[in-house]
């Protein structure tokens, strides 16, 4: 039997891993909520961002947290461009096509990274990678505490952008009624691209938070993207608070499953939840009834 | 089905059967056998995805089941390989029917269906990778024992003919589906499920039949993969690479057509080999080509290569009739 302290620590660590899942899922759910598409390239884009963090650290000696600052606008521009000039025009507005185009993009991105960086797994180390914060009797990993804090702040910022700015209003209008938004003069392709860019910007933050404790290789994105899908479905497609809570929940489930079932079976809990939610309540726990 | 439906299939199969008499290089034979195995699995995907319009992102679940059932029956229970092949197909159909029953009954379609199939395949992969019964992470090695009764052949050409025979069989099956009442109902469900239901089509039953057939065919390709390479592990059998391959081929070749999956698989793997020849030892170069071709196909060639050819033919015909009109005008 495990002592309660170990279980509690595992749950808290899971909570903090979940915060990063939440950030990844936030981008995915935003894109889904507005464009009504499932972005299969999300994982590959995350891998790109993670390599960018690694390169900045290895070649320029920059701190991974610091890299987030320039990486956020960079990823935004990349996402904006991809949606505006590749995904949008190539898919002719058909959902099935968008699925296929983003799948094609993810294959290309992943393998370009493979061609450039080879399949080696890379890590970076900082002074604080293994630092811990003591909370009473519990020892928590310092980078993960930071991750949790930043994830909450970013969710809040995103909420503010969506609810308190004109751009946010336009995004919400397009999400609700594309045709109507177009009629009142909103440039729909532009709003689509901005949304996609925002989703990618979330990935830049996630990459910066992940790298001090995690590793990167060209295939790493697919591991995250399935988890992110689960979070999005669980939280209700398109719901921001759903993504945050769903991410935290999935992090805890994964951590506890890993503790009880061992590492190789740990992820299975996630997929079983995923399948169960899809089968029983595809609108998620926080989503509106379809 | 009429003779006109059958003749192109039979003629092409006969021509393809002559290839090993001309080509003797074993890398080329290897390429052909592997491509045909992918084509066979892709034909399975096409029955559900092409005719039924249900895009699965997890056909690895059926491919892997076929491969694992064949290997485990031989290794653990001493079952004959040919019997294993039949049981593998039955298992593939059963797994597919179950996944179909669960997801279609909950009304999952479109992206939701794609996601749930992806998740099922991942569950299978994790289980196969973690269980001792399936060989765990080390995988399963089928004992080398070359004998026709063991579905192992000394000559690659024989295996090529075997796979070709199965591919031809499924081409005929697909043609039959296309011409049958079942096929018409399946297409009706793809085009507009509610309208099909209103006309009295039992859409759940039709979709379940399609996914079971699809699972059996794809399991057959997994079984042949295991018998040809004599080794499988969870990442090969249940990996997402095979789900993607099986979906790419029909989409590139021509989704919902009889020859699409075969044309697509040959084109993709042909291009992949070419890219490897030109680019040398860059890892993943063939996959970069695959992804690029997929984006281009969706952007510029809806209906895939066959759709493109048809459009060119129509345009050619249009010109000819216009030409004929001009001639008749001139004659007047």
XYZ file of C-alpha atoms in Angstrom:
622
model
C 0.000 0.000 0.000
C 1.182 3.506 -0.719
C 1.399 6.071 2.017
C -1.048 8.964 1.699
C 1.876 11.342 1.341
C 3.142 9.585 -1.797
C -0.341 9.567 -3.287
C -0.853 13.234 -2.441
C 2.526 14.150 -3.936
C 1.745 12.173 -7.078
C -1.615 13.913 -7.354
C -0.041 17.358 -6.899
C 2.712 16.613 -9.410
C 0.032 15.398 -11.786
C -1.870 18.619 -11.209
C 1.161 20.576 -12.300
C 1.856 18.411 -15.372
C -1.815 18.868 -16.102
C -1.295 22.630 -16.164
C 0.933 22.238 -19.213
C -1.584 19.861 -20.790
C -4.147 22.540 -20.174
C -2.051 25.130 -22.036
C -1.698 22.822 -25.031
C -5.397 22.010 -24.923
C -6.264 25.713 -24.603
C -4.865 26.364 -28.078
C -6.630 23.327 -29.482
C -9.977 24.162 -27.936
C -9.796 27.794 -29.036
C -9.165 26.715 -32.626
C -11.957 24.168 -32.392
C -14.401 26.598 -30.839
C -13.968 29.193 -33.570
C -12.982 27.300 -36.707
C -14.844 24.099 -35.766
C -11.860 22.076 -36.891
C -9.675 19.529 -35.199
C -6.126 20.654 -35.713
C -4.034 17.549 -36.175
C -0.915 19.676 -36.665
C -1.117 20.924 -33.068
C 1.344 18.322 -31.794
C 3.845 18.950 -34.562
C 3.612 22.705 -33.939
C 4.314 22.081 -30.262
C 7.377 20.062 -31.255
C 8.530 23.001 -33.407
C 8.165 25.343 -30.448
C 10.033 22.945 -28.167
C 12.906 22.693 -30.640
C 12.950 26.483 -30.885
C 13.367 26.660 -27.100
C 16.088 24.040 -27.202
C 17.957 25.778 -30.032
C 17.794 29.122 -28.248
C 19.225 27.480 -25.160
C 21.899 25.374 -26.887
C 23.134 27.914 -29.426
C 22.423 31.273 -27.789
C 22.506 30.215 -24.157
C 19.084 31.720 -23.427
C 16.998 30.676 -20.438
C 13.940 28.638 -21.535
C 11.531 30.865 -19.594
C 13.052 33.935 -21.233
C 12.662 32.400 -24.699
C 8.890 32.382 -24.216
C 8.839 36.168 -24.653
C 10.069 36.267 -28.280
C 8.633 32.850 -29.117
C 5.017 33.828 -28.441
C 4.844 36.403 -31.271
C 6.876 34.121 -33.546
C 4.491 31.212 -33.096
C 1.557 33.586 -33.505
C 2.880 34.705 -36.881
C 3.588 31.106 -37.905
C 0.058 30.036 -36.974
C -1.484 33.067 -38.660
C 0.421 32.338 -41.860
C -0.373 28.629 -41.840
C -4.108 29.180 -41.511
C -4.271 32.138 -43.881
C -2.094 30.794 -46.673
C -2.099 26.995 -46.342
C -4.933 25.434 -44.358
C -7.655 27.895 -45.334
C -7.093 27.949 -49.100
C -6.210 24.237 -49.351
C -9.288 22.936 -47.571
C -12.004 24.855 -49.488
C -13.915 25.239 -46.223
C -14.743 21.525 -45.886
C -14.302 19.958 -42.434
C -13.014 16.612 -43.701
C -10.475 18.419 -45.855
C -9.218 20.505 -42.938
C -8.634 17.305 -40.981
C -6.581 15.926 -43.870
C -4.652 19.136 -44.553
C -3.625 19.502 -40.907
C -2.674 15.816 -40.849
C -0.518 16.356 -43.949
C 1.046 19.437 -42.343
C 1.854 17.524 -39.177
C 3.557 14.758 -41.185
C 5.625 17.326 -43.080
C 6.601 19.350 -39.985
C 7.481 16.269 -37.958
C 9.697 14.830 -40.656
C 11.376 18.104 -41.535
C 12.373 18.278 -37.863
C 13.532 14.662 -38.126
C 15.635 15.498 -41.188
C 17.209 18.526 -39.478
C 17.684 17.273 -35.914
C 17.740 13.469 -36.451
C 15.770 11.251 -34.120
C 17.969 11.871 -31.024
C 16.257 12.870 -27.821
C 17.533 16.181 -26.474
C 17.301 17.745 -23.056
C 18.467 21.003 -21.611
C 19.462 21.668 -18.049
C 19.069 24.783 -15.993
C 20.006 25.582 -12.386
C 16.395 25.157 -11.354
C 15.493 21.966 -13.279
C 15.682 19.871 -10.152
C 14.935 22.474 -7.490
C 12.096 21.723 -5.145
C 9.705 23.866 -3.179
C 8.704 22.628 0.256
C 5.006 22.897 1.040
C 4.615 21.599 4.563
C 5.764 17.963 4.396
C 5.375 17.870 0.608
C 8.191 18.488 -1.842
C 7.083 20.017 -5.143
C 9.175 20.459 -8.261
C 9.960 24.175 -8.770
C 9.537 24.266 -12.592
C 6.172 22.590 -12.232
C 4.944 25.111 -9.675
C 5.913 27.833 -12.150
C 4.092 25.902 -14.888
C 0.889 25.779 -12.884
C 1.030 29.490 -12.126
C 1.724 30.496 -15.704
C -1.009 28.226 -17.066
C -3.596 29.870 -14.843
C -2.371 33.345 -15.798
C -2.400 32.548 -19.526
C -5.926 31.147 -19.339
C -6.969 34.345 -17.597
C -5.269 36.522 -20.219
C -6.868 34.582 -23.034
C -10.245 34.982 -21.374
C -9.637 38.737 -21.111
C -8.643 38.967 -24.778
C -11.788 37.116 -25.815
C -14.156 39.008 -23.558
C -12.729 42.495 -23.232
C -11.236 43.425 -26.601
C -12.718 44.177 -30.008
C -10.683 41.387 -31.582
C -12.065 39.018 -28.974
C -15.570 40.178 -29.745
C -14.964 39.526 -33.443
C -13.598 36.059 -32.661
C -16.651 35.230 -30.569
C -18.953 36.569 -33.257
C -17.325 34.386 -35.899
C -17.498 31.383 -33.594
C -21.235 31.881 -33.095
C -22.360 32.868 -36.557
C -19.859 33.012 -39.385
C -22.225 34.361 -41.996
C -23.662 37.027 -39.730
C -20.194 38.140 -38.697
C -19.242 38.437 -42.321
C -22.360 40.544 -43.023
C -21.503 43.116 -40.357
C -18.067 43.556 -41.910
C -15.857 41.188 -39.968
C -13.051 39.768 -42.097
C -13.661 36.070 -41.386
C -10.435 34.603 -42.883
C -8.466 37.187 -40.861
C -10.266 36.221 -37.637
C -9.704 32.534 -38.398
C -6.002 33.171 -38.857
C -5.790 35.258 -35.651
C -7.465 32.453 -33.719
C -5.075 29.900 -35.162
C -2.207 32.206 -34.275
C -3.437 32.550 -30.689
C -3.659 28.757 -30.437
C -0.061 28.466 -31.600
C 1.055 31.211 -29.208
C -0.263 29.058 -26.343
C 2.057 26.320 -27.600
C 5.039 28.670 -27.337
C 4.255 29.169 -23.632
C 3.743 25.433 -23.122
C 7.059 24.654 -24.836
C 8.963 27.096 -22.653
C 7.410 25.639 -19.503
C 8.006 22.039 -20.571
C 11.620 22.178 -21.614
C 13.329 22.635 -18.202
C 11.991 19.256 -17.039
C 11.128 17.462 -20.260
C 12.931 16.278 -23.378
C 12.323 16.852 -27.056
C 12.566 14.692 -30.152
C 10.784 15.050 -33.503
C 8.038 12.593 -32.528
C 7.239 14.007 -29.091
C 4.264 16.051 -30.296
C 2.027 13.072 -31.004
C 2.284 11.974 -27.369
C 0.940 15.355 -26.270
C -1.613 15.855 -28.951
C -3.653 12.800 -27.978
C -3.641 13.917 -24.379
C -4.672 17.376 -25.522
C -7.544 15.927 -27.553
C -8.682 14.079 -24.462
C -8.564 17.273 -22.420
C -10.492 19.179 -25.063
C -13.184 16.531 -25.373
C -13.425 16.160 -21.619
C -13.680 19.879 -21.027
C -16.147 20.380 -23.836
C -14.904 21.388 -27.272
C -14.373 25.135 -27.403
C -14.605 25.813 -23.670
C -11.624 27.642 -22.107
C -12.355 26.885 -18.432
C -13.154 23.341 -19.551
C -9.696 23.026 -21.050
C -8.006 24.301 -17.892
C -9.949 22.033 -15.532
C -9.814 19.105 -17.965
C -6.051 19.471 -18.286
C -5.520 19.511 -14.535
C -7.808 16.506 -14.118
C -6.060 14.482 -16.840
C -2.670 15.311 -15.318
C -3.794 13.883 -11.982
C -5.330 10.786 -13.600
C -2.148 10.108 -15.561
C 0.046 10.556 -12.525
C -2.095 8.281 -10.343
C -2.494 5.630 -13.067
C 1.280 5.716 -13.504
C 1.723 5.235 -9.764
C -0.683 2.309 -9.502
C -0.299 0.616 -12.911
C 3.314 1.405 -13.735
C 4.676 3.720 -16.408
C 3.917 1.592 -19.441
C 0.215 1.318 -18.647
C -0.101 4.789 -17.095
C -1.393 6.463 -20.241
C -4.142 3.932 -20.747
C -6.322 5.653 -18.162
C -6.316 8.775 -20.322
C -7.477 6.969 -23.433
C -10.166 5.029 -21.611
C -11.538 8.300 -20.233
C -11.305 9.748 -23.705
C -13.278 6.896 -25.286
C -15.808 6.843 -22.457
C -16.460 10.584 -22.699
C -16.757 10.426 -26.492
C -19.198 7.540 -26.299
C -21.299 8.743 -23.412
C -21.157 12.522 -23.524
C -19.335 13.846 -26.594
C -20.125 17.430 -25.634
C -17.850 17.085 -22.621
C -18.409 17.965 -19.009
C -18.458 21.720 -19.519
C -19.619 21.977 -23.120
C -23.045 23.073 -24.171
C -25.459 20.350 -25.177
C -25.197 20.025 -28.951
C -21.926 -7.134 -62.114
C -21.387 -7.340 -65.859
C -18.382 -8.482 -67.854
C -17.466 -4.813 -68.402
C -17.065 -4.436 -64.653
C -14.774 -7.433 -64.369
C -12.561 -7.185 -67.435
C -10.363 -4.221 -66.353
C -9.693 -5.869 -62.991
C -8.837 -9.252 -64.485
C -6.623 -7.762 -67.220
C -4.692 -5.546 -64.802
C -4.226 -8.429 -62.360
C -2.959 -10.674 -65.157
C -0.490 -8.016 -66.285
C 0.690 -7.458 -62.714
C 1.117 -11.229 -62.307
C 3.613 -11.248 -65.174
C 5.897 -8.714 -63.395
C 8.029 -11.242 -61.441
C 8.973 -12.887 -64.746
C 10.556 -9.601 -65.845
C 11.737 -8.179 -62.544
C 14.102 -10.352 -60.585
C 15.825 -7.824 -58.297
C 14.850 -8.570 -54.716
C 14.687 -4.924 -53.484
C 12.130 -4.255 -56.200
C 10.152 -7.367 -55.265
C 10.298 -6.315 -51.611
C 9.008 -2.885 -52.575
C 6.166 -4.399 -54.592
C 5.107 -6.849 -51.884
C 5.153 -4.187 -49.160
C 3.271 -1.697 -51.343
C 0.634 -4.298 -52.189
C 0.196 -5.166 -48.493
C -0.392 -1.461 -47.789
C -2.735 -1.295 -50.790
C -4.726 -4.226 -49.431
C -5.156 -2.587 -46.035
C -6.034 0.674 -47.776
C -8.728 -1.141 -49.740
C -10.138 -2.148 -46.382
C -10.101 1.500 -45.229
C -11.771 2.539 -48.486
C -14.807 0.296 -47.912
C -15.654 2.200 -44.737
C -14.039 5.569 -45.429
C -14.563 5.816 -49.167
C -17.976 4.280 -49.695
C -19.328 4.824 -46.186
C -17.771 8.266 -45.628
C -16.650 7.339 -42.089
C -13.031 8.548 -41.898
C -11.166 6.289 -39.525
C -7.838 7.509 -38.136
C -7.259 4.226 -36.332
C -7.253 1.393 -38.837
C -4.069 0.240 -37.101
C -6.454 -1.388 -34.609
C -7.534 -3.852 -37.309
C -4.157 -4.181 -39.030
C -2.482 -4.926 -35.716
C -5.179 -7.351 -34.645
C -4.651 -9.302 -37.867
C -0.905 -9.377 -37.358
C -1.024 -10.290 -33.661
C -3.737 -12.957 -34.021
C -1.759 -14.718 -36.764
C 1.496 -14.565 -34.825
C 0.041 -15.567 -31.440
C -2.014 -18.456 -32.820
C 1.097 -19.916 -34.424
C 3.492 -19.235 -31.565
C 1.362 -19.945 -28.530
C -1.159 -22.481 -29.835
C 0.577 -24.152 -32.763
C -2.279 -23.299 -35.118
C -1.596 -23.643 -38.833
C -0.767 -20.316 -40.528
C -3.563 -20.557 -43.105
C -6.123 -21.240 -40.400
C -4.503 -18.341 -38.542
C -5.121 -16.134 -41.555
C -8.839 -16.914 -41.535
C -9.097 -16.452 -37.777
C -7.165 -13.183 -38.060
C -9.748 -11.896 -40.519
C -12.553 -13.013 -38.238
C -10.876 -11.275 -35.286
C -10.398 -8.115 -37.349
C -14.070 -8.138 -38.279
C -15.097 -8.717 -34.650
C -12.911 -5.894 -33.298
C -14.143 -3.582 -36.035
C -17.786 -4.470 -35.416
C -17.378 -3.816 -31.677
C -15.677 -0.450 -32.182
C -18.301 0.388 -34.781
C -21.169 -0.670 -32.555
C -19.910 1.467 -29.658
C -19.220 4.567 -31.704
C -22.005 4.493 -34.290
C -24.606 3.781 -31.648
C -23.471 6.901 -29.782
C -23.938 8.793 -33.023
C -20.274 9.666 -33.497
C -19.408 10.901 -36.959
C -16.932 13.148 -38.716
C -14.046 14.336 -36.566
C -15.472 12.614 -33.492
C -15.385 9.230 -35.210
C -11.820 9.928 -36.387
C -10.768 10.720 -32.822
C -12.425 7.723 -31.204
C -10.859 5.275 -33.676
C -7.485 6.899 -33.055
C -7.945 6.394 -29.325
C -8.953 2.741 -29.708
C -5.831 2.051 -31.755
C -3.712 3.711 -29.071
C -5.301 1.581 -26.339
C -4.448 -1.540 -28.331
C -0.899 -0.298 -28.841
C -0.330 0.367 -25.153
C -1.844 -2.982 -24.153
C 0.162 -4.962 -26.717
C 3.298 -3.128 -25.631
C 2.762 -3.863 -21.936
C 1.408 -7.438 -21.904
C 3.709 -10.471 -21.781
C 1.207 -12.538 -23.781
C 1.749 -10.335 -26.841
C 5.511 -10.336 -26.416
C 5.578 -6.932 -24.706
C 7.990 -4.315 -26.003
C 10.287 -7.013 -27.467
C 7.617 -8.008 -29.971
C 6.976 -11.389 -31.537
C 9.229 -13.320 -33.879
C 7.469 -15.892 -36.070
C 9.724 -18.918 -36.467
C 11.363 -19.143 -39.877
C 10.128 -22.402 -41.370
C 9.817 -22.079 -45.128
C 6.955 -24.216 -46.339
C 3.784 -23.345 -48.252
C 1.738 -24.861 -45.421
C 3.280 -22.302 -43.061
C 2.493 -19.411 -45.403
C 6.214 -18.873 -45.895
C 7.815 -19.113 -49.303
C 11.437 -19.362 -50.397
C 10.655 -17.321 -53.499
C 9.503 -13.724 -53.039
C 7.566 -13.988 -56.288
C 5.209 -16.564 -54.763
C 4.376 -14.242 -51.894
C 3.884 -11.452 -54.415
C 1.382 -13.593 -56.335
C -0.407 -14.473 -53.116
C -0.801 -10.836 -52.062
C -1.757 -9.898 -55.605
C -4.460 -12.574 -55.563
C -5.892 -11.103 -52.344
C -5.725 -7.565 -53.731
C -7.539 -8.744 -56.849
C -10.117 -10.523 -54.732
C -10.802 -7.321 -52.799
C -10.948 -5.324 -56.046
C -13.709 -7.675 -57.168
C -15.384 -7.427 -53.773
C -15.240 -3.623 -53.974
C -16.683 -3.670 -57.471
C -19.478 -5.908 -56.205
C -20.150 -3.525 -53.299
C -20.279 -0.639 -55.754
C -22.904 -2.407 -57.848
C -24.929 -3.938 -55.007
C -27.891 -2.711 -53.036
C -25.694 -2.675 -49.920
C -23.210 -0.382 -51.683
C -25.959 1.970 -52.791
C -27.264 2.179 -49.221
C -23.728 2.795 -47.936
C -23.215 5.665 -50.369
C -26.616 7.038 -49.421
C -25.568 7.058 -45.761
C -22.331 8.845 -46.729
C -24.080 11.520 -48.746
C -26.896 12.246 -46.305
C -27.551 9.970 -43.393
C -30.866 11.520 -42.391
C -32.227 11.335 -45.920
C -31.095 7.705 -46.204
C -32.866 6.892 -42.944
C -36.022 8.609 -44.160
C -35.958 6.318 -47.204
C -35.919 3.302 -44.914
C -32.180 2.520 -44.894
C -31.107 0.980 -41.588
C -28.033 3.181 -41.362
C -26.581 1.552 -38.239
C -26.767 -1.904 -39.810
C -25.267 -0.706 -43.086
C -22.383 1.063 -41.320
C -21.718 -1.946 -39.087
C -21.564 -4.238 -42.086
C -19.143 -1.875 -43.785
C -16.843 -1.544 -40.780
C -16.781 -5.341 -40.233
C -15.853 -5.956 -43.881
C -13.311 -3.166 -43.676
C -11.808 -4.637 -40.492
C -11.554 -8.121 -42.015
C -9.739 -6.881 -45.126
C -7.361 -4.692 -43.139
C -6.687 -7.554 -40.697
C -5.818 -9.725 -43.707
C -3.184 -7.182 -44.740
C -1.811 -7.157 -41.173
C -1.630 -10.950 -41.225
C 0.268 -10.915 -44.539
C 2.621 -8.275 -43.155
C 3.435 -10.528 -40.194
C 3.943 -13.544 -42.463
C 6.206 -11.635 -44.855
C 8.448 -9.893 -42.347
C 8.068 -12.573 -39.634
C 8.384 -9.947 -36.911
C 5.912 -7.554 -35.291
C 5.862 -5.313 -32.253
C 3.296 -2.896 -30.870
C 4.708 0.111 -32.747
C 4.660 -1.682 -36.073
C 1.301 -3.421 -35.707
C -0.692 -0.797 -33.806
C 1.416 2.299 -34.562
C -0.184 5.426 -35.974
C 2.077 5.176 -39.057
C -0.077 2.383 -40.476
C -3.342 4.203 -39.730
C -1.967 7.151 -41.675
C -0.700 5.000 -44.576
C -4.020 3.220 -44.945
C -5.867 6.541 -45.072
C -3.396 8.340 -47.346
C -3.464 5.771 -50.156
C -7.207 5.952 -50.930
C -7.286 9.720 -50.526
C -4.369 10.220 -52.891
C -5.582 7.576 -55.326
C -9.276 8.362 -55.348
C -11.517 7.965 -52.352
C -14.582 5.756 -52.837
C -13.350 4.279 -56.114
C -12.425 0.661 -56.842
C -8.845 1.254 -57.978
C -8.107 4.334 -55.835
C -6.338 2.620 -52.904
C -4.050 0.582 -55.183
C -3.207 3.571 -57.376
C -2.602 5.699 -54.292
C -0.365 3.167 -52.555
C 1.738 2.638 -55.691
C 2.031 6.382 -56.319
C 2.927 7.272 -52.738
C 5.488 4.540 -52.296
C 6.869 5.140 -55.769
C 7.347 8.835 -54.966
C 8.774 7.933 -51.558
C 11.387 5.661 -53.149
C 12.258 8.331 -55.720
C 12.709 10.903 -52.961
C 14.965 8.503 -51.093
C 17.045 7.939 -54.232
C 17.473 11.672 -54.828
C 17.877 12.907 -51.286
C 20.058 10.053 -50.080
C 20.153 9.397 -46.400
C 17.919 12.138 -45.027
C 15.592 10.409 -42.524
C 11.889 10.899 -43.066
C 12.248 12.322 -46.580
C 9.649 9.917 -47.972
C 7.188 10.965 -45.269
C 7.774 14.646 -46.059
C 6.742 13.777 -49.603
C 3.673 11.860 -48.336
C 2.512 14.809 -46.235
C 3.162 17.281 -49.017
C 1.287 15.160 -51.551
C -1.642 14.876 -49.136
C -1.932 18.663 -48.750
C -1.588 19.168 -52.511
C -4.134 16.442 -53.271
C -6.702 17.997 -50.944
C -5.994 21.472 -52.316
C -5.931 20.742 -56.027
C -7.146 17.224 -56.742
C -10.340 16.400 -54.930
C -11.137 12.828 -55.846
C -7.439 11.993 -55.965
C -5.454 10.855 -58.961
C -8.372 8.957 -60.467
C -10.618 11.985 -60.040
C -8.002 14.116 -61.767
C -7.714 11.665 -64.660
C -11.470 11.586 -65.042
C -11.633 15.359 -65.187
C -8.861 15.429 -67.800
C -10.721 12.810 -69.808
C -13.961 14.782 -69.605
C -12.169 17.904 -70.712
C -10.603 15.963 -73.580
C -14.044 14.713 -74.581
C -15.453 18.206 -74.325
C -12.797 19.427 -76.753
C -13.502 16.557 -79.098
C -17.224 17.210 -79.211
C -16.563 20.897 -79.693
C -14.164 19.991 -82.485
C -16.756 17.726 -84.046
C -19.323 20.524 -83.930
C -16.942 22.898 -85.616
C -16.312 20.343 -88.331
C -20.026 19.892 -88.903
C -20.511 23.660 -88.965
C -17.763 23.985 -91.517
C -19.320 21.287 -93.615
C -22.628 23.070 -93.697
